Each structure stands twice: as structure tokens, then as C-alpha cells.
Coordinates of C-alpha atoms (C1' of nucleotides) in Angstrom, one line a residue:
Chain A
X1 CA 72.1 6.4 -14.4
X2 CA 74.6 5.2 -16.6
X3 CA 75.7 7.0 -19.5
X4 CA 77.3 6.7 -23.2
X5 CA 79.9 8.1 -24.9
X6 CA 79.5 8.3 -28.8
X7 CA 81.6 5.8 -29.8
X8 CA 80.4 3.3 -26.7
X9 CA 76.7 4.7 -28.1
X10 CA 77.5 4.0 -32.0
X11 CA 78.9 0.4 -30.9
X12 CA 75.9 -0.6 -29.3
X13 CA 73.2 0.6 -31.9
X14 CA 75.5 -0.3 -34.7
X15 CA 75.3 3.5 -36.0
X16 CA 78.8 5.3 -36.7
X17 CA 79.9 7.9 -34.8
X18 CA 79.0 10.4 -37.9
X19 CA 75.6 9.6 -37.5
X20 CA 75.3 10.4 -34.0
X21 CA 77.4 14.0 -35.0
X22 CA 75.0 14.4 -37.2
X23 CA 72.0 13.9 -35.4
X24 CA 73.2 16.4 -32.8
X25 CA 74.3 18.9 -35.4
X26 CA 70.6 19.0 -37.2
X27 CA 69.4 19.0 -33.8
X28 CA 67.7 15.4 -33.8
X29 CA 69.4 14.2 -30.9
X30 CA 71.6 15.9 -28.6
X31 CA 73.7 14.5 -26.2
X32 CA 71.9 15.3 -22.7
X33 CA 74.9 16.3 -21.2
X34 CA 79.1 16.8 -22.2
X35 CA 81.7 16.8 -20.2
X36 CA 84.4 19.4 -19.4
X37 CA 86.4 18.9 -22.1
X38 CA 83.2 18.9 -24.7
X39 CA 82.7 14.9 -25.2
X40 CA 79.1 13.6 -25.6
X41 CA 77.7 12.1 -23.1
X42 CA 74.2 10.3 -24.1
X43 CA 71.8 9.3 -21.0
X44 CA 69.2 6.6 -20.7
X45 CA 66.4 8.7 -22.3
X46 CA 68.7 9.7 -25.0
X47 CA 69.2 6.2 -25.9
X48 CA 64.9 5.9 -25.9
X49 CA 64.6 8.6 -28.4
X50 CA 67.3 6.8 -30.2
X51 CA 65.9 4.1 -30.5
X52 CA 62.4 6.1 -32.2
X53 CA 64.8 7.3 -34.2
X54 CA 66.4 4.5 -35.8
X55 CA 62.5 2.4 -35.9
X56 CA 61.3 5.6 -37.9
X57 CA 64.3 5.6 -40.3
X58 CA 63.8 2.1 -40.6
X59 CA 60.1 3.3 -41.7
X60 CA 62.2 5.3 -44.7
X61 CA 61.1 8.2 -43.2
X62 CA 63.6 11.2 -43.6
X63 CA 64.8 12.8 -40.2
X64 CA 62.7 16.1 -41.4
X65 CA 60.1 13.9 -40.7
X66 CA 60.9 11.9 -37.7
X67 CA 61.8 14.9 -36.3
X68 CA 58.3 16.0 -37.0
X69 CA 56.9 13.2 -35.6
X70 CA 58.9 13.5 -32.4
X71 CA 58.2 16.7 -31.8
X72 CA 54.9 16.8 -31.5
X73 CA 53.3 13.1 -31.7
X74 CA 49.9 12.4 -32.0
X75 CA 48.1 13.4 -35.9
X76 CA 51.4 14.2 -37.0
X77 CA 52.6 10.6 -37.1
X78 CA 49.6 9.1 -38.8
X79 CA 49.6 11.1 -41.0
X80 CA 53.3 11.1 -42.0
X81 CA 52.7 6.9 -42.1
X82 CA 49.7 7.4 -44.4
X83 CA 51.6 9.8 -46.5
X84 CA 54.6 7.4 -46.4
X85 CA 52.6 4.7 -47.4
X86 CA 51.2 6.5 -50.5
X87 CA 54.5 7.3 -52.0
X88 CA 55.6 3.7 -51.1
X89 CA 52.9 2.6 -53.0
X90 CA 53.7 4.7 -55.6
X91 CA 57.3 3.7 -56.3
X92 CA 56.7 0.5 -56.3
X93 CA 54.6 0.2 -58.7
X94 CA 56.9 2.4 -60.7
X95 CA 59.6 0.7 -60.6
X96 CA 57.9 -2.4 -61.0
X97 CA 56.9 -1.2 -64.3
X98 CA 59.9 -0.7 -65.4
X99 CA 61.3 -3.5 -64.0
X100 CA 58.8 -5.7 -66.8
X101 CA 60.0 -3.3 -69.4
X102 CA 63.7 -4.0 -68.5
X103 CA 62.9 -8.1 -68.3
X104 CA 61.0 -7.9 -71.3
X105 CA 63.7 -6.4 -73.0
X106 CA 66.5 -8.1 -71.9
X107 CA 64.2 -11.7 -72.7
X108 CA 64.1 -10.0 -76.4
X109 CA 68.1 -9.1 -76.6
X110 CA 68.5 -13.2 -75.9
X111 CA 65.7 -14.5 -77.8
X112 CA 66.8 -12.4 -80.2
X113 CA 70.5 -14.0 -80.3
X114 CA 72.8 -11.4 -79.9
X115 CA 71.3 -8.5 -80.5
X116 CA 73.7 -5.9 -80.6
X117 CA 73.9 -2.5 -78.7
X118 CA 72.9 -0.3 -81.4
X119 CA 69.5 -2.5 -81.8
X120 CA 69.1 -2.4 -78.0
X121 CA 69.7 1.5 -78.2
X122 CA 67.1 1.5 -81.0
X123 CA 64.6 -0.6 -79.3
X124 CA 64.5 1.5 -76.1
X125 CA 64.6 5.3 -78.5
X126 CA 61.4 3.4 -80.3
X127 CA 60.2 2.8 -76.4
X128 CA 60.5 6.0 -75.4
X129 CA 59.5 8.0 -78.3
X130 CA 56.4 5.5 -78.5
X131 CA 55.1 6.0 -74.8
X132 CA 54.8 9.8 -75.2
X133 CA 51.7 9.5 -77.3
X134 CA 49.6 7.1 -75.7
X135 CA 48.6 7.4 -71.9
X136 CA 49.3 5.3 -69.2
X137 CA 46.0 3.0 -69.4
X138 CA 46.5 2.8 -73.8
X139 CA 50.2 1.9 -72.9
X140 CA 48.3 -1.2 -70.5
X141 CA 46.0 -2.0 -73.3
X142 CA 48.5 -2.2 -76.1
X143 CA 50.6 -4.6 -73.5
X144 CA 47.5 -6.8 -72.6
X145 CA 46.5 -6.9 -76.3
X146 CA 50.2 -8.0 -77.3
X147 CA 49.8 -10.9 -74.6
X148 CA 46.9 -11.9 -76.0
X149 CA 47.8 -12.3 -79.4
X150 CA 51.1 -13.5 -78.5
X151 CA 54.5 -13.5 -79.6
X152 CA 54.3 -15.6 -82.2
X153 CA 51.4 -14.1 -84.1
X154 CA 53.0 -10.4 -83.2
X155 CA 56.2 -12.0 -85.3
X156 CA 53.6 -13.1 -87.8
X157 CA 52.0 -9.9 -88.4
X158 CA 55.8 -7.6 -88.4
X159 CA 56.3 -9.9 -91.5
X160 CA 52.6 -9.2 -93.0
X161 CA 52.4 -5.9 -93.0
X162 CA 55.5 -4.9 -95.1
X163 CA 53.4 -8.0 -97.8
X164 CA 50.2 -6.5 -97.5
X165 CA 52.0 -2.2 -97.8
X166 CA 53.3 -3.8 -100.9
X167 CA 50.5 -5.7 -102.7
X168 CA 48.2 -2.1 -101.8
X169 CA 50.9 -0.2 -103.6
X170 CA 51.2 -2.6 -106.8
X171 CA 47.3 -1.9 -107.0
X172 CA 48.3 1.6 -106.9
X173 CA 50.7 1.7 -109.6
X174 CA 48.7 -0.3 -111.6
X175 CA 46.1 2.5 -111.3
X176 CA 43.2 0.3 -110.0
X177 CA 40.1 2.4 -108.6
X178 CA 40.4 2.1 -104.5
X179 CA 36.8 0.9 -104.2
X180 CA 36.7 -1.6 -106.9
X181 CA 37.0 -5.3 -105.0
X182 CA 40.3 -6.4 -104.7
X183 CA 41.5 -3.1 -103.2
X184 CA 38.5 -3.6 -100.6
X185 CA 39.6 -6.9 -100.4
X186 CA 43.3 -5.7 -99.3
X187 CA 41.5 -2.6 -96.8
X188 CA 39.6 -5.2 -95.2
X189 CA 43.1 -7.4 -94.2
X190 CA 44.4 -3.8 -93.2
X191 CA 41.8 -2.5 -91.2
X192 CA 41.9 -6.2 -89.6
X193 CA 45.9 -6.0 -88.7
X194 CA 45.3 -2.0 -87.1
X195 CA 42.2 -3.6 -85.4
X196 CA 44.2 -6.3 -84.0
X197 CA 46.5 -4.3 -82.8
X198 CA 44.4 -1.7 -81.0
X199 CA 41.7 -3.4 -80.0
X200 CA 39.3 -1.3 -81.5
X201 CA 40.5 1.8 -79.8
X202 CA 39.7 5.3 -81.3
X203 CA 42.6 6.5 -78.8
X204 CA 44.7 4.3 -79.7
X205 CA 44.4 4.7 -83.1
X206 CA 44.7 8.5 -82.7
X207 CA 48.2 8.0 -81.5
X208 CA 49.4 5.8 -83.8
X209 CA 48.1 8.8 -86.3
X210 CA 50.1 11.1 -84.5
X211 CA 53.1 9.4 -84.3
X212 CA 53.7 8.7 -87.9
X213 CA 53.3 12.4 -88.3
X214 CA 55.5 14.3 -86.2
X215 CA 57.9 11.0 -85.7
X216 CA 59.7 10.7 -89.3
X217 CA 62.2 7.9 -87.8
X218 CA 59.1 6.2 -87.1
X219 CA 57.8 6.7 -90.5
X220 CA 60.8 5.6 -92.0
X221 CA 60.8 2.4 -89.8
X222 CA 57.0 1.9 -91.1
X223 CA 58.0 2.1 -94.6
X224 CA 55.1 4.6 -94.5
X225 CA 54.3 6.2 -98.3
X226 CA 52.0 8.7 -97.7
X227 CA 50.6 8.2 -101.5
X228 CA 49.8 4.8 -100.2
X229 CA 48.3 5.9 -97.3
X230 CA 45.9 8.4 -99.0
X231 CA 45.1 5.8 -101.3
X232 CA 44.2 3.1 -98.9
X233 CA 42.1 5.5 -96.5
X234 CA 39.7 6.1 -99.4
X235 CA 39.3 2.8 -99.7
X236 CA 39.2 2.1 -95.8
X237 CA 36.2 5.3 -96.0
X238 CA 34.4 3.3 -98.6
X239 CA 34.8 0.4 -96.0
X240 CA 32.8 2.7 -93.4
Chain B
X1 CA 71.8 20.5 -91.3
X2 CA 69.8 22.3 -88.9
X3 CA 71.5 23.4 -85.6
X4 CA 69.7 23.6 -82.1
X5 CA 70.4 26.6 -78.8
X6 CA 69.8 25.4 -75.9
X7 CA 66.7 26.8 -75.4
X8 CA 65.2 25.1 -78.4
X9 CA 66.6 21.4 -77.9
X10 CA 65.6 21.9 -74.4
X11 CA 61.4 22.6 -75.3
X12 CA 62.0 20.1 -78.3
X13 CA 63.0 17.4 -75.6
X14 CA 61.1 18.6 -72.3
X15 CA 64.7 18.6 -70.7
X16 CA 65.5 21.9 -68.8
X17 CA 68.3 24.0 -69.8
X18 CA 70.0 23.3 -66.7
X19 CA 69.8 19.7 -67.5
X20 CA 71.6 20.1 -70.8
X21 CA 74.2 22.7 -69.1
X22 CA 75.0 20.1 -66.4
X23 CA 75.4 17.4 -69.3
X24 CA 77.7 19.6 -71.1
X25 CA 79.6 20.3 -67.8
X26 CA 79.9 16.4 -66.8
X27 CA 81.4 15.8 -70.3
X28 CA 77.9 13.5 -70.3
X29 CA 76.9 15.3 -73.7
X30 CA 78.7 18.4 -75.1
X31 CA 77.0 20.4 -78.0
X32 CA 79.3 19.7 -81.1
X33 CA 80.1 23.6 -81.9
X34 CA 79.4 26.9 -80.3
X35 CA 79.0 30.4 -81.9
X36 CA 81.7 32.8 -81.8
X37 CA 79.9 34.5 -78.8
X38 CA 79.8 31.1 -77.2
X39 CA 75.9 30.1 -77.6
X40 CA 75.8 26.2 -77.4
X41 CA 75.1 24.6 -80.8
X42 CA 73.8 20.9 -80.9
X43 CA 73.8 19.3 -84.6
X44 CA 71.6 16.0 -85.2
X45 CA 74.7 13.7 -83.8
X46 CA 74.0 15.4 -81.0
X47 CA 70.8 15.0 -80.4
X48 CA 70.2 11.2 -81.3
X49 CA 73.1 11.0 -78.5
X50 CA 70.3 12.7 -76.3
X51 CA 67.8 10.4 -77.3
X52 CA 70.1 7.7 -76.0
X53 CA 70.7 9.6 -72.7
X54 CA 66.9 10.0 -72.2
X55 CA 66.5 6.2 -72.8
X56 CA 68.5 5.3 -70.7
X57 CA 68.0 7.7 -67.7
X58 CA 64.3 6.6 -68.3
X59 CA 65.7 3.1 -67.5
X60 CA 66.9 4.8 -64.1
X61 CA 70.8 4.2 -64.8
X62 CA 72.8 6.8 -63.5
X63 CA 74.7 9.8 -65.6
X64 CA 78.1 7.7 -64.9
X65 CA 76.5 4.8 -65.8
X66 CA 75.1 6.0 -69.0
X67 CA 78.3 7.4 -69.8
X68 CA 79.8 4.5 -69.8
X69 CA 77.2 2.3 -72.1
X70 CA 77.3 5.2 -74.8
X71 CA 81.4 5.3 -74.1
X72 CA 82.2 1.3 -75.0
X73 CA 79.1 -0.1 -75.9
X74 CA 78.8 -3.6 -76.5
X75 CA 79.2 -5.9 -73.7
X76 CA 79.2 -3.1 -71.6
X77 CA 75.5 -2.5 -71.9
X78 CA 73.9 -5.6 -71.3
X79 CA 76.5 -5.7 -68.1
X80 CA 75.0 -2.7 -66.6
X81 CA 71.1 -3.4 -67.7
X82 CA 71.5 -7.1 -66.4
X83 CA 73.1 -5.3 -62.9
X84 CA 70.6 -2.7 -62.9
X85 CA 67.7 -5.4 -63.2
X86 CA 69.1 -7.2 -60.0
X87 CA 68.9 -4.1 -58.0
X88 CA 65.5 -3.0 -59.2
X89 CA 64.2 -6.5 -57.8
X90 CA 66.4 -5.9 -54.7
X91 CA 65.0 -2.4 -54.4
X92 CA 61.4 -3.5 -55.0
X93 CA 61.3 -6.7 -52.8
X94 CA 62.8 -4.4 -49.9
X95 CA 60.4 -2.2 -50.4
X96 CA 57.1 -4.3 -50.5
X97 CA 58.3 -5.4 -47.2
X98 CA 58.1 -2.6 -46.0
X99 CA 55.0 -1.7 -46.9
X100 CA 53.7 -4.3 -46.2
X101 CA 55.1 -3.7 -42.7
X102 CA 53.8 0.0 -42.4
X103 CA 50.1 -1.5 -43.8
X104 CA 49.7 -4.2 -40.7
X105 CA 51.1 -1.5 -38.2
X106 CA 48.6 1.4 -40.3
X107 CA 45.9 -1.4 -39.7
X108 CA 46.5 -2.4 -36.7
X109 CA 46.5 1.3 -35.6
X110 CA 43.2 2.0 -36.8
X111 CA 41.9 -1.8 -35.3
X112 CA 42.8 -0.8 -32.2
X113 CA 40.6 2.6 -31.8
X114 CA 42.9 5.3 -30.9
X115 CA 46.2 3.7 -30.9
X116 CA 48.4 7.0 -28.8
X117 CA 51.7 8.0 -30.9
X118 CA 53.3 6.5 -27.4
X119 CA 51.7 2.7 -28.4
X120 CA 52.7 3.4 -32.1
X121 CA 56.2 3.7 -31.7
X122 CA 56.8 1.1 -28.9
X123 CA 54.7 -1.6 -31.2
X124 CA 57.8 0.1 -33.9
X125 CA 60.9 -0.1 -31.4
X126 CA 59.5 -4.3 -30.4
X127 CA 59.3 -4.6 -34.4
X128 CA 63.1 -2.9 -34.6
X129 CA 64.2 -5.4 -31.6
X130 CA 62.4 -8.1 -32.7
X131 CA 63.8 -8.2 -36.1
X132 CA 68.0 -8.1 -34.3
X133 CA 67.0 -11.9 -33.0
X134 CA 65.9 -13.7 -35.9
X135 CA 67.1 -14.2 -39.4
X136 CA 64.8 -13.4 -42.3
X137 CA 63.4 -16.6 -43.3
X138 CA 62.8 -17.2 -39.3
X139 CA 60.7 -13.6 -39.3
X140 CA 59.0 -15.1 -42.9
X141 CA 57.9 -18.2 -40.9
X142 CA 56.9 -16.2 -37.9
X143 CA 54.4 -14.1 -40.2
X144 CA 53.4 -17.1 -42.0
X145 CA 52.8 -18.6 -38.5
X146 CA 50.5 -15.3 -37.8
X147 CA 48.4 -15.3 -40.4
X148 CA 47.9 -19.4 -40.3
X149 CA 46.4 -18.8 -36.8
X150 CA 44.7 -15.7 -37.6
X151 CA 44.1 -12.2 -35.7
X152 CA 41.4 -13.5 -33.4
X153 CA 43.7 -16.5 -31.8
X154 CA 46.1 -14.5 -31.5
X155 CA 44.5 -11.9 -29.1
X156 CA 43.1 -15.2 -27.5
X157 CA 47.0 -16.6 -26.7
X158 CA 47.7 -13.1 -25.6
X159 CA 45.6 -13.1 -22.9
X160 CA 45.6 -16.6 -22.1
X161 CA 49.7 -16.0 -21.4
X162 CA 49.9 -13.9 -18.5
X163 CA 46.7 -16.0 -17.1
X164 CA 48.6 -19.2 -17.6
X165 CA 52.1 -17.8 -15.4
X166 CA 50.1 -16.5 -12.9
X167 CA 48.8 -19.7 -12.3
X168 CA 52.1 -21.2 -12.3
X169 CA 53.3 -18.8 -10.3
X170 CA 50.7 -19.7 -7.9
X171 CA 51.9 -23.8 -7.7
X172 CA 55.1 -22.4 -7.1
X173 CA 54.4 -20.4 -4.2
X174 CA 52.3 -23.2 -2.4
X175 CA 55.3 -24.7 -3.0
X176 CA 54.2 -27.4 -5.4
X177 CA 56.7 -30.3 -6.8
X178 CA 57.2 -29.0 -10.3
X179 CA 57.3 -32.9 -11.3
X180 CA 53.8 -33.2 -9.6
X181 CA 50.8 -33.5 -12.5
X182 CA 49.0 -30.5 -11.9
X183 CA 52.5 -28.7 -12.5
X184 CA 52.9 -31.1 -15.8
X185 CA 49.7 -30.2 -16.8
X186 CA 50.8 -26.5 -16.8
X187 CA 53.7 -27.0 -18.7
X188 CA 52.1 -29.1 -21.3
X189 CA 49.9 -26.1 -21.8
X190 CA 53.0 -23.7 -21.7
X191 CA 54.3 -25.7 -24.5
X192 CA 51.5 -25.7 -26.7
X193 CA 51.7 -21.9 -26.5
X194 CA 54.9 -21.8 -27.4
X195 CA 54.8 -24.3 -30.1
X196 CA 51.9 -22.5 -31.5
X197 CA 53.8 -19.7 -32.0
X198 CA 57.1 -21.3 -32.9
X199 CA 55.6 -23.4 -35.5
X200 CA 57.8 -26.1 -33.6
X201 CA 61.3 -24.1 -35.0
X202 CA 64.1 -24.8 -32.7
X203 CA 65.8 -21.4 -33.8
X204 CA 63.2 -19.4 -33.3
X205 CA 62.8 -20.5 -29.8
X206 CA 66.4 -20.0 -29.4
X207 CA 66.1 -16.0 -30.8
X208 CA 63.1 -15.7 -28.2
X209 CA 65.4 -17.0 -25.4
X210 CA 68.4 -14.8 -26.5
X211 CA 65.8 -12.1 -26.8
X212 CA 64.8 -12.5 -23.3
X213 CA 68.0 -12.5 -21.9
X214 CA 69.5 -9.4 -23.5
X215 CA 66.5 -7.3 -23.6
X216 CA 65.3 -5.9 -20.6
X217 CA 62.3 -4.3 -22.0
X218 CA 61.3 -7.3 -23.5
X219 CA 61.3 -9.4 -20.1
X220 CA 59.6 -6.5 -18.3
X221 CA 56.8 -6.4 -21.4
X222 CA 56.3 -10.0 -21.2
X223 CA 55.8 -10.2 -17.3
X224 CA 59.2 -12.4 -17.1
X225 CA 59.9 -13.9 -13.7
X226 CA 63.3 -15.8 -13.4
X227 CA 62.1 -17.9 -10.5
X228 CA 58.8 -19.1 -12.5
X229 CA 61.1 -19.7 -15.6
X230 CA 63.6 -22.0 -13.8
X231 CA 60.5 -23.8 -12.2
X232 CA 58.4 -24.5 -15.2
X233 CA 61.3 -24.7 -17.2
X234 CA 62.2 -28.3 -14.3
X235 CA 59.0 -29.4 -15.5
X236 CA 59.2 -28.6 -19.4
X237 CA 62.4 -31.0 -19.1
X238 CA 60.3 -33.7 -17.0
X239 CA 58.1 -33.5 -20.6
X240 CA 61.1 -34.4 -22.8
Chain C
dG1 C1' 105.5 11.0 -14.4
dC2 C1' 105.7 10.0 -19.2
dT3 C1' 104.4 8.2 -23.6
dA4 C1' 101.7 5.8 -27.0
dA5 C1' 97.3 4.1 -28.3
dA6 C1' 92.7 4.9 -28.4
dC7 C1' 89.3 8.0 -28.2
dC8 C1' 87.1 12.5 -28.8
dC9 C1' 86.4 17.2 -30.8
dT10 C1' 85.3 20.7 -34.8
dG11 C1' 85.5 22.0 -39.4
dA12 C1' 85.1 21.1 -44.2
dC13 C1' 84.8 19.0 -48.6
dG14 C1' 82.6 15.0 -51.5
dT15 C1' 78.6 12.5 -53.1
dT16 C1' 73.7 12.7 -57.1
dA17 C1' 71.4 15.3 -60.6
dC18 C1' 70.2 19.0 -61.1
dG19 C1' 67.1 23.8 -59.1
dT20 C1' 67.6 28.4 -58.4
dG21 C1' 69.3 32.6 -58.6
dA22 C1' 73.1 36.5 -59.7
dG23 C1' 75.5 39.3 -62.7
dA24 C1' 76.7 40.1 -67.3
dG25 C1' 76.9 39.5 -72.4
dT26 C1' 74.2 38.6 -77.1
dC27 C1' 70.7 39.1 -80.5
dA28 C1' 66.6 40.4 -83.2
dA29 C1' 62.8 43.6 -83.4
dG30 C1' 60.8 48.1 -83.2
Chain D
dC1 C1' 69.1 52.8 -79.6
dT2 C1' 66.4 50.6 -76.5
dT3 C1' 63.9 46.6 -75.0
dG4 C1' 62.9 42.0 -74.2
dA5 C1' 64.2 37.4 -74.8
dC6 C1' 67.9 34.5 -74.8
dT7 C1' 72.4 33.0 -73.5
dC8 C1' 76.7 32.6 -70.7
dT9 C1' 79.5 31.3 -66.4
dC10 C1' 79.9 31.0 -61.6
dA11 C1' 78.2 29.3 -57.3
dC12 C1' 75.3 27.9 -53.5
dG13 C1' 71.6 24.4 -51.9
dT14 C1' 69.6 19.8 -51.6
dA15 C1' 69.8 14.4 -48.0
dA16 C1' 72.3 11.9 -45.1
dC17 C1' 75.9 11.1 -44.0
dG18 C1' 81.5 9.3 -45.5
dT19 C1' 86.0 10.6 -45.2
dC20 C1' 89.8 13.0 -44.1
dA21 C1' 92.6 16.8 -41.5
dG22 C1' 94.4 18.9 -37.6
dG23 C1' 94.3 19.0 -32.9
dG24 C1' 92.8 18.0 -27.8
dT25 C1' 91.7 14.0 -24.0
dT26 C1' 91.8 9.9 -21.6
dT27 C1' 93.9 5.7 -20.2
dA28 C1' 97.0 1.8 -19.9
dG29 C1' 101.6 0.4 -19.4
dC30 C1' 106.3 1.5 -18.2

DNA sequence: GCTAAACCCTGACGTTACGTGAGAGTCAAG
DNA sequence: CTTGACTCTCACGTAACGTCAGGGTTTAGC
């Protein structure tokens, strides 16, 4: 029956001598034996449990739980994997969100040339601020709908809108009723360009509602007027 | 120029006060005046500072990181954000492995009827042994391998193993000429197997032959007998 | 038998981003 | 003047060890 000390014991697992201090401090694995003067000494069924140990922690399991586990096996460890599994599951597909975000927006600082830090800073405020009034399964839609319009017509449509705000604003000034034709006209192009973007989602649409009006910096961004906006909805109501 | 308390900026921003007290104490954000009693006062500086902070910590960079992007930005930003992505994919890859792992083993578990704790973590501790003796593209191939063969040929070759050294282990006893073509015949089968498994990788066969010899365990799981190795191995080198 | 190197021991503090009190002062309303 | 809501500053706890510090133990070489 040979045995270890725990620097012969940390050599061989490729532990550190910490580790196996700390193991017997929390009470995860003592030493089954010391000698006279106090030093570990680790025996052949030590080195077993070990071994559990380290395959568990491999897992990502904490020692709370391997602990668990080894103390009293049989439903406990299935059900730790299965629990295990689920938050796995989780953060990965969290962080693989992200990780898109983070691509995406690092693909738009190149594109972009260089797009400096206060932009980037801007970009991810607008990010952040945006995703706190649409839920998770909008947020999917908007992203799905931007694909499928693609980049290019996204770019088209950031340089139509500020047209389009200004030609329903000239109408405006020049005092024309909001359901005679050409305002109709220019409510059908708008309710086209918000359709576009949401898909024809009520939700969607309800967020973008909210958002300009608790959200000045995003109205500001918008050049939203709200005269303009009154002015166009009655038109958009005649529209049905 | 409206001033927030703590209290306020911290239901405004769905931060904690505790948040915003350790942010003040880490020099990460401190509120740009306080009252004569010494109530925290954050101006709007402040808080579009905390907009940045709540980008960013949304982006999963850390407190020291943050401070640093917001301290120099410029290159600095795109630096850490490129640095960050690589260990998000690190992180993520890692971790699909290993769930991918835990699934197989969580399936296999349930596969097998009521696989005991005991089975569980010995199937773990071979996985943990296994994995010492081969690099990771060898353990890819060796999955790859797995699935090419499939579940059900796999239980097959299982079986077929300790069938196939016992009758080896019979020629040897009657004291058969390892060179002789009933011995040949043997080996060519042998072979197959180990091919099969292999996928014909030379370094793979080498881990499995390092494996045997350092692991105990492994030998004793596997049936290993060093007399009917050295004789089949006489008549895997008649083969070529 | 002696000494130096290598090994071991037990504290105890540091790490991350706060949570959770404790004890005490501040402020506005009634 | 009290009461309740708010604020302040410590200060300890979290997970899993890393990293000293200060002091015994063992072993190899002389």
C-alpha cells in the first residue's frame, strides 16, 4: 500500500500543492493518514476519489457540488449533470449572442473606415438603450428582417428617411390638407419604410413608439418633429 | 442642470446602489459633487459616463477593463473589444465541447437503463485518462471515427474483442506457431479492429500503446495479457 | 554529527463585482 | 419633534485557489 505525499501527489495529477490544501481544508479530500510531524500522507483510495474529483471539475462542476455528488451518489449526480447541462446550455447561447453583436460591430467599425471611439461608444449606448424596449424574440425579428433586406438597402433607407421627414414637412409648411393626395402619396412611402422595418409587427411598432417618447437622444437622432408626426399620423389614419 | 442621489440614478438605470457605491469606490465612476452633508450628486456628465459603463459591462469587459477604454480611448478600445472577441470564441468553443461531452455521457446514461453513479464516474475518470494520451485533433478524429461507424458497431467490436483474445489466447496455449495461418488469420482480424478504430492513424495507435503501458486500470479494463500481446504482436509483424 | 537544500506545515491576505447587513447621520412631511 | 425614507461609511462574505511569510522536517552530502 503505497502512499503520497502532497507534493509527490500534486506531481503526479499535475494539481499544485494549494489545491490539494485546499481540498483537505473544505473537507473534499483529506489525507487518509499524517504522519508524526503533521505531513499528508494520501493512500490508494485517496488517489480514486481524486481522480472523481478532478473528472467532475473537469465537468465544471463546483466542489459544492462534487462534493454532493460524492457524498451520496446515485439521483444526486444525474441530476446535478442535468442541471449542469441546462446552465451550459444557457451560457452558451448567451454568449454566443453577444459574441454576433460584438462581430457585427466590430465588421461595422472596419467597414465603416475608422470609425472612431466616440461613434463605437454611441453605437453600443443606441444598442443598449434600444434592446430595453423590445423582447428577446422582437430583438430576433428586427435582426432576421435586417438580413433580409440587407445591408445595402438598410444604407438605402437611413438616407430616405431624413428625404421623405423633409418633403412631409415642406407639405406642412405649405399648409396642404393631410388627406389630400400627395400627402397620402408621401404616408404611403412612410408607412412602407416602418413596414419594412418591422415586418408588420404591432409589437414592434409599439416599441419603436415608446422609444421615441421616453428616449429624447433617440428623438434627437431621428430628427423626430413631433408637429410632423401629428401631421403625418392623420394622414397615416386616413390611410387605415 | 438637474442633479441625481444615488437612489434615483440607481431606479433610473436599474443599477443597485451598491453598484454605484462600489463604482465610486474603485475610482470606476465618481459622482461629480456631493452635498455639504455628503449625499452623492451625479450631474448629466456623469451619467452619459454610466451609460458607457453599462455598454460596455453589457459587452462582458471587466470594471478594469472598462476603465481603461473610457481612460484613453481610441486605439485602446478596439484593442480590448478585438481581445475580448477572441476569448468569447475561446470561451464558447470550450464550452460546446463540453457539452457536447456531458450530452453523449447524459445519453448514454439513460441508453444504458440504470447506469449506477459507480458506472457514471468510471465511464468519467476513462474520459479524464483517455484525454492525457492523445492530442485534440487525434480525440476530434477518434469522435469523428465514432460516429462514422455508428453506436450499433461499436457495441458489436466491443464484444467481438474480448471473443477474438480469448481465441488467441487459446492458439497460444496449444502452443500454436504464431507464423502458422490460423494464427495469421487472427491477427488479420486483430488488425481490422484496430484499424477500425484508429482510422489507420499511426499516433493514435501510439497514445493507445502508451496508454496501455502506463495505465494499469486501463490494461485490467481491457483484459490485457502481456504473453498474448507479444504473441499476436510476432504475428502482426509476420503481416508487415 | 552537521549543514544546506528541498520539502512540509499553518495562517493570512489578494483576486472579481458586488450582496448584505450594522450603526449612524440627514432630510422632508406631519 | 417625531417618524420614515434616504444616505453615509465600514466591513465581512462569495469561489477556488495564488502567493507570500514564518517556521518545522527530512534527506543528501560532507
Amino acid at each position: 500500500m503505497r502512499v503520497w505525499r502532497v507534493g509527490e501527489l500534486a506531481e503526479a495529477t499535475g494539481l499544485t500543492v494549494r489545491t490539494l490544501h485546499h481540498y483537505d481544508a473544505i473537507g473534499l479530500l483529506r489525507p487518509s493518514a499524517r504522519t508524526a510531524s503533521g505531513y499528508r500522507l494520501y493512500g490508494e483510495a485517496d488517489i480514486e476519489r481524486l481522480q472523481r474529483i478532478r473528472s467532475l471539475r473537469a465537468l465544471g462542476l463546483s466542489l459544492e457540488e462534487i462534493r454532493e455528488c460524492l457524498g451520496r451518489p446515485g439521483g444526486s449526480l444525474a441530476e446535478v449533470i442535468g442541471l449542469h447541462i441546462g446552465r451550459l446550455r444557457e451560457e452558451i447561447e448567451q454568449k454566443t449572442r453577444l459574441l454576433g453583436r460584438l462581430e457585427r460591430m466590430a465588421a461595422r467599425l472596419e467597414a465603416d473606415g475608422g470609425v472612431s471611439a466616440e461613434e463605437f461608444l454611441e453605437t453600443l449606448e443606441a444598442m443598449t438603450m434600444v434592446e430595453k424596449y423590445f423582447t428577446a424574440e422582437q430583438l430576433e425579428r428586427i435582426r432576421q428582417q435586417g438580413e433580409r433586406v440587407g445591408s445595402a438597402r438598410i444604407k438605402e433607407v437611413e438616407a430616405e428617411w431624413p428625404v421623405l421627414i423633409a418633403e412631409v414637412k415642406a407639405e406642412m409648411e405649405k399648409g396642404t390638407d393631410p388627406l389630400s393626395e400627395p400627402v397620402l402619396a408621401l404616408a404611403r412611402r412612410w408607412k412602407g419604410l416602418v413596414e419594412e422595418f418591422t415586418g408588420g409587427d404591432h409589437g414592434i411598432a409599439a416599441g419603436v413608439r415608446e422609444l421615441y417618447r421616453n428616449e429624447p437622444a433617440a428623438r434627437e437622432w431621428a430628427g423626430f418633429d413631433p408637429a410632423v408626426w401629428e401631421y403625418i399620423g392623420r394622414a397615416m389614419r386616413a390611410l387605415g
